[in-house]
Coordinates of C-alpha atoms and ligand atoms in Angstrom, one line a residue:
X1 CA 103.7 -34.4 -203.5
X2 CA 100.3 -32.9 -203.1
X3 CA 98.3 -32.5 -206.2
X4 CA 94.9 -31.6 -207.6
X5 CA 93.6 -29.9 -210.8
X6 CA 92.3 -26.5 -210.0
X7 CA 92.9 -23.8 -207.5
X8 CA 90.6 -20.9 -206.7
X9 CA 92.5 -17.6 -206.8
X10 CA 91.0 -14.2 -206.4
X11 CA 87.7 -15.3 -207.8
X12 CA 88.9 -17.4 -210.7
X13 CA 89.5 -21.1 -211.2
X14 CA 93.1 -21.6 -212.4
X15 CA 95.1 -24.7 -213.3
X16 CA 97.1 -26.2 -210.3
X17 CA 100.4 -25.6 -212.1
X18 CA 99.5 -22.0 -212.9
X19 CA 98.7 -21.0 -209.4
X20 CA 101.9 -19.1 -208.7
X21 CA 102.9 -15.9 -206.9
X22 CA 105.5 -13.3 -207.5
X23 CA 108.7 -13.7 -205.5
X24 CA 108.1 -10.2 -204.0
X25 CA 104.8 -11.2 -202.6
X26 CA 104.6 -9.4 -199.2
X27 CA 103.4 -12.5 -197.3
X28 CA 106.3 -14.6 -198.5
X29 CA 108.8 -12.1 -197.0
X30 CA 107.0 -11.1 -193.8
X31 CA 104.5 -13.9 -193.1
X32 CA 101.6 -11.5 -193.5
X33 CA 98.9 -14.1 -194.3
X34 CA 96.2 -15.9 -192.5
X35 CA 94.9 -19.4 -193.4
X36 CA 92.7 -22.3 -192.4
X37 CA 92.9 -26.0 -192.5
X38 CA 89.5 -27.7 -193.1
X39 CA 88.4 -31.2 -194.1
X40 CA 85.7 -32.5 -196.4
X41 CA 84.5 -36.0 -195.7
X42 CA 82.6 -38.5 -197.9
X43 CA 79.5 -39.2 -195.7
X44 CA 76.4 -41.3 -196.5
X45 CA 74.6 -38.0 -197.2
X46 CA 77.2 -36.9 -199.7
X47 CA 80.5 -34.9 -199.4
X48 CA 80.4 -32.6 -196.4
X49 CA 82.7 -30.0 -195.0
X50 CA 83.2 -30.3 -191.2
X51 CA 82.3 -27.0 -189.4
X52 CA 83.0 -25.0 -192.6
X53 CA 81.5 -21.7 -191.4
X54 CA 83.3 -21.9 -188.1
X55 CA 86.6 -22.2 -190.0
X56 CA 85.8 -19.4 -192.4
X57 CA 84.7 -17.1 -189.6
X58 CA 88.0 -17.9 -187.8
X59 CA 89.8 -17.0 -191.1
X60 CA 87.9 -13.6 -191.1
X61 CA 88.8 -13.0 -187.5
X62 CA 92.5 -13.9 -188.0
X63 CA 92.6 -11.5 -190.9
X64 CA 91.0 -8.7 -188.8
X65 CA 93.6 -9.2 -186.1
X66 CA 96.3 -8.4 -188.6
X67 CA 94.3 -5.4 -190.1
X68 CA 93.4 -7.3 -193.3
X69 CA 90.0 -6.8 -194.9
X70 CA 89.0 -9.9 -196.8
X71 CA 87.8 -8.9 -200.3
X72 CA 85.3 -11.8 -200.2
X73 CA 82.5 -12.6 -197.8
X74 CA 82.4 -15.8 -195.8
X75 CA 79.4 -16.9 -198.0
X76 CA 81.4 -16.2 -201.2
X77 CA 84.3 -18.3 -199.9
X78 CA 81.9 -21.0 -198.9
X79 CA 80.3 -21.4 -202.3
X80 CA 83.7 -21.1 -204.1
X81 CA 85.0 -24.0 -202.0
X82 CA 81.9 -26.1 -202.8
X83 CA 82.5 -25.4 -206.5
X84 CA 86.2 -26.0 -206.3
X85 CA 85.8 -29.4 -204.6
X86 CA 83.3 -30.4 -207.3
X87 CA 85.3 -29.2 -210.2
X88 CA 88.3 -31.2 -208.9
X89 CA 86.2 -34.3 -208.7
X90 CA 87.0 -34.9 -205.0
X91 CA 84.6 -36.7 -202.7
X92 CA 86.9 -36.0 -199.7
X93 CA 89.8 -33.7 -199.3
X94 CA 91.8 -31.2 -197.2
X95 CA 90.9 -27.6 -197.8
X96 CA 93.4 -24.7 -197.5
X97 CA 92.1 -21.2 -197.9
X98 CA 94.7 -18.5 -197.5
X99 CA 94.5 -14.7 -197.5
X100 CA 97.8 -12.9 -197.8
X101 CA 99.4 -9.5 -198.6
X102 CA 100.3 -9.7 -202.2
X103 CA 102.7 -8.2 -204.6
X104 CA 103.3 -4.4 -205.1
X105 CA 104.6 -3.1 -201.8
X106 CA 107.6 -3.9 -199.7
X107 CA 108.5 -2.8 -196.2
X108 CA 106.9 -3.5 -192.9
X109 CA 103.7 -1.4 -193.4
X110 CA 101.5 -3.8 -195.3
X111 CA 98.4 -1.7 -195.4
X112 CA 98.8 -0.6 -199.0
X113 CA 99.6 -4.1 -200.2
X114 CA 96.7 -6.0 -201.9
X115 CA 95.0 -8.8 -200.0
X116 CA 94.9 -11.9 -202.3
X117 CA 92.9 -14.9 -201.5
X118 CA 93.4 -18.5 -202.7
X119 CA 91.8 -21.8 -201.9
X120 CA 93.4 -25.1 -202.6
X121 CA 91.9 -28.6 -202.1
X122 CA 93.7 -31.9 -202.4
X123 CA 93.4 -35.5 -201.0
X124 CA 95.4 -35.7 -197.8
X125 CA 95.6 -38.6 -195.4
X126 CA 95.8 -38.4 -191.6
X127 CA 98.6 -36.0 -190.7
X128 CA 100.2 -38.1 -188.0
X129 CA 99.7 -41.4 -189.9
X130 CA 97.3 -44.3 -189.7
X131 CA 99.5 -46.1 -187.3
X132 CA 99.6 -43.2 -184.9
X133 CA 95.8 -42.7 -185.1
X134 CA 95.4 -46.4 -184.2
X135 CA 98.2 -47.1 -181.7
X136 CA 99.1 -43.6 -180.5
X137 CA 102.1 -41.3 -181.2
X138 CA 105.2 -40.5 -179.3
X139 CA 105.6 -36.8 -178.4
X140 CA 108.4 -34.7 -177.0
X141 CA 108.1 -31.5 -175.0
X142 CA 109.8 -28.9 -177.1
X143 CA 112.6 -26.6 -176.0
X144 CA 110.8 -23.9 -178.0
X145 CA 108.3 -21.8 -176.1
X146 CA 104.9 -21.2 -177.7
X147 CA 104.5 -17.7 -179.0
X148 CA 102.8 -15.5 -176.4
X149 CA 100.3 -12.6 -176.5
X150 CA 103.2 -10.3 -175.7
X151 CA 104.8 -10.8 -179.1
X152 CA 102.1 -12.2 -181.5
X153 CA 98.5 -13.3 -181.4
X154 CA 98.2 -17.0 -180.5
X155 CA 94.5 -16.9 -181.2
X156 CA 95.1 -16.0 -184.9
X157 CA 96.0 -18.6 -187.5
X158 CA 98.6 -16.5 -189.2
X159 CA 101.3 -17.7 -191.5
X160 CA 104.3 -16.0 -189.9
X161 CA 103.4 -17.4 -186.5
X162 CA 103.9 -20.9 -187.8
X163 CA 107.7 -20.5 -187.7
X164 CA 107.3 -21.3 -184.0
X165 CA 105.5 -24.6 -184.8
X166 CA 108.0 -25.4 -187.5
X167 CA 110.9 -25.2 -185.1
X168 CA 109.1 -27.4 -182.6
X169 CA 108.1 -29.9 -185.3
X170 CA 111.6 -30.2 -186.7
X171 CA 113.1 -30.6 -183.3
X172 CA 110.8 -33.4 -182.4
X173 CA 111.2 -35.3 -185.7
X174 CA 115.0 -35.0 -185.6
X175 CA 114.9 -36.4 -182.1
X176 CA 112.9 -39.4 -183.3
X177 CA 109.4 -38.4 -182.1
X178 CA 106.2 -37.8 -184.0
X179 CA 105.2 -34.5 -182.5
X180 CA 106.4 -31.6 -180.3
X181 CA 104.4 -30.2 -177.4
X182 CA 105.0 -26.5 -176.6
X183 CA 104.9 -24.9 -173.1
X184 CA 104.3 -21.3 -172.3
X185 CA 106.5 -18.8 -170.5
X186 CA 105.2 -20.2 -167.1
X187 CA 106.1 -23.8 -168.1
X188 CA 102.4 -24.7 -168.6
X189 CA 101.4 -27.0 -171.5
X190 CA 99.9 -25.1 -174.3
X191 CA 99.5 -27.2 -177.4
X192 CA 101.1 -29.4 -180.1
X193 CA 102.8 -27.9 -183.1
X194 CA 99.5 -28.1 -184.9
X195 CA 97.0 -29.6 -182.4
X196 CA 95.3 -29.0 -179.1
X197 CA 96.2 -31.1 -176.1
X198 CA 94.0 -33.2 -173.8
X199 CA 94.8 -35.3 -170.8
X200 CA 92.6 -37.8 -168.9
X201 CA 93.2 -38.6 -165.2
X202 CA 90.8 -40.4 -162.9
X203 CA 88.2 -40.2 -165.5
X204 CA 88.4 -36.3 -165.8
X205 CA 89.3 -34.8 -169.1
X206 CA 91.5 -31.6 -169.0
X207 CA 92.6 -29.2 -171.7
X208 CA 94.3 -25.8 -171.4
X209 CA 91.8 -22.9 -171.4
X210 CA 91.2 -20.5 -174.3
X211 CA 92.7 -17.7 -172.2
X212 CA 96.1 -19.5 -172.6
X213 CA 98.2 -19.1 -175.7
X214 CA 96.3 -21.7 -177.7
X215 CA 94.6 -21.6 -181.1
X216 CA 90.9 -22.0 -180.2
X217 CA 90.7 -25.3 -182.1
X218 CA 87.5 -26.1 -183.8
X219 CA 88.1 -29.8 -183.2
X220 CA 88.9 -29.0 -179.6
X221 CA 85.5 -27.4 -179.2
X222 CA 83.8 -30.3 -180.9
X223 CA 85.5 -32.9 -178.7
X224 CA 84.8 -31.0 -175.6
X225 CA 81.1 -30.9 -176.6
X226 CA 81.0 -34.6 -177.5
X227 CA 82.7 -35.6 -174.3
X228 CA 80.3 -33.6 -172.2
X229 CA 77.3 -35.0 -174.2
X230 CA 78.7 -38.5 -173.3
X231 CA 78.6 -37.5 -169.6
X232 CA 82.4 -37.0 -169.1
X233 CA 83.7 -34.2 -166.9
X234 CA 85.8 -31.8 -169.0
X235 CA 87.7 -29.0 -167.3
X236 CA 89.8 -26.2 -168.8
X237 CA 92.8 -25.7 -166.6
X238 CA 96.5 -25.1 -166.6
X239 CA 98.4 -28.3 -167.3
X240 CA 101.9 -28.7 -165.9
X241 CA 104.5 -30.7 -167.8
X242 CA 104.4 -33.5 -165.2
X243 CA 100.6 -33.6 -165.6
X244 CA 101.3 -35.2 -169.0
X245 CA 103.6 -37.8 -167.5
X246 CA 101.1 -38.6 -164.7
X247 CA 98.1 -38.7 -167.0
X248 CA 96.2 -42.0 -167.5
X249 CA 95.5 -41.0 -171.1
X250 CA 96.4 -38.2 -173.5
X251 CA 95.3 -37.2 -177.0
X252 CA 95.6 -34.4 -179.5
X253 CA 93.0 -32.8 -181.7
X254 CA 93.2 -30.9 -184.9
X255 CA 91.8 -30.8 -188.4
X256 CA 94.9 -32.3 -190.1
X257 CA 95.5 -34.9 -187.3
X258 CA 91.9 -35.5 -186.3
X259 CA 91.9 -37.2 -182.8
X260 CA 95.2 -38.9 -182.2
X261 CA 96.1 -40.8 -179.0
X262 CA 99.5 -40.0 -177.4
X263 CA 101.2 -43.1 -176.0
X264 CA 104.4 -41.6 -174.8
X265 CA 105.8 -38.2 -173.8
X266 CA 109.5 -37.6 -173.2
X267 CA 109.9 -41.4 -173.1
X268 CA 107.3 -41.7 -170.2
X269 CA 104.6 -44.2 -171.1
X270 CA 101.2 -42.5 -170.8
X271 CA 99.0 -45.0 -168.8
X272 CA 99.6 -48.4 -170.2
X273 CA 101.5 -46.9 -173.2
X274 CA 98.6 -47.4 -175.5
X275 CA 95.5 -45.5 -176.4
X276 CA 93.3 -45.2 -173.3
X277 CA 89.7 -46.3 -172.9
X278 CA 88.1 -42.8 -172.8
X279 CA 90.3 -41.7 -175.7
X280 CA 89.0 -44.6 -177.8
X281 CA 85.4 -43.8 -177.0
X282 CA 85.9 -40.1 -177.9
X283 CA 87.9 -41.0 -181.1
X284 CA 85.0 -43.2 -182.3
X285 CA 82.3 -40.6 -181.4
X286 CA 84.3 -37.9 -183.1
X287 CA 84.7 -40.0 -186.2
X288 CA 81.0 -40.6 -186.2
X289 CA 80.4 -36.8 -186.1
X290 CA 82.9 -36.2 -188.9
X291 CA 81.2 -38.8 -191.1
X292 CA 77.7 -37.7 -190.3
X293 CA 76.8 -41.0 -188.4
X294 CA 75.4 -39.1 -185.4
X295 CA 72.2 -37.1 -186.0
X296 CA 73.1 -34.9 -183.0
X297 CA 76.0 -33.4 -184.8
X298 CA 74.7 -33.1 -188.3
X299 CA 74.5 -29.4 -188.0
X300 CA 78.3 -29.4 -188.1
X301 CA 78.3 -30.7 -191.6
X302 CA 78.2 -28.3 -194.6
X303 CA 76.9 -30.6 -197.4
X304 CA 78.1 -29.8 -200.9
X305 CA 74.8 -29.0 -202.7
X306 CA 73.6 -31.8 -204.9
X307 CA 73.5 -29.5 -207.9
X308 CA 77.2 -28.7 -207.5
X309 CA 78.1 -32.3 -206.9
X310 CA 76.2 -33.4 -210.0
X311 CA 78.4 -31.1 -212.1
X312 CA 81.4 -33.0 -210.7
X313 CA 79.8 -36.3 -211.9
X314 CA 78.9 -34.8 -215.2
X315 CA 82.5 -33.5 -215.7
X316 CA 84.1 -36.8 -214.5
Ligands
LIG1 C1 98.8 -24.3 -183.6 C2 97.5 -25.1 -183.8 N1 96.8 -25.4 -182.7 C3 95.7 -26.1 -182.7 C4 95.2 -26.5 -184.0 C5 93.9 -27.2 -184.0 O1 92.9 -26.4 -184.5 P1 91.6 -27.0 -185.4 O2 91.0 -28.0 -184.5 O3 90.7 -25.8 -185.5 O4 92.1 -27.6 -186.6 C6 95.9 -26.2 -185.1 C7 95.3 -26.6 -186.4 O5 94.7 -25.9 -187.1 C8 97.1 -25.5 -185.0 O6 97.8 -25.2 -186.1

């Protein structure tokens, strides 16, 4: 059960248990919402949100792709999030902003339905588990194809699109695996149900390009930059299913999962069947960036202003 104290909803702070929507909310019926998954870490410099503006700007872009005007600016959402984390007394948390077509209109034309915006924050551990983060997870290529640009907008983080991820996730869990990997209509690897995919072979790191049907992951971008800064070759290219089996190493990135090694795909051991050397180097470097331990990536951290954090301490 996830829990916290307050939720921000359309400009107000409301009690967690009162943050409810009408059953005829448009987004509930047709998936007309866009959202983000963001994390705030307790760093030595204070609580800091990782790449906050990048996430909020993606939220705004996702909204635009579905013809939704956000009634709040990115800066308003940013300061509301700071305040919300402080008022909830959280030093670290997961952050879930969502903008959705609200109550008042039914039918498939959503343009007259209001756009409601909520932000929730709560403590949330690593999505694929501590054990998976340490020793690697087991993945299964899904029988479900990843949504394509011919039917939806893979680059948008939109609620309804996640039915595709939900099917892949359920299938993989029911079959006894930790995660599902989706292919596109050509049979190329696209991404995990909620993570981007990387392989390593002969020292070269590969990941599907942003022109494929992936979500342009913010952690994907971060890890590509960190890897290049460390001197590794990173190429964006089509990855075939068998490229996964033949890889020396494989890992996934995402806000919820962070950087998770994959030790097995479809019952093929990846490399030695344990997290690879380069994966471990990148995982450490990425963790250092998340926790503000590397000066080079401090610009990725959005520190909760001291004055706001002090209000948390005064309240707590
Ligand atoms: C489908 C999908 N792909 C990739 C990602 C990774 O994106 P990010 O690194 O921005 O969290 C996510 C998570 O948000 C996702 O849901």
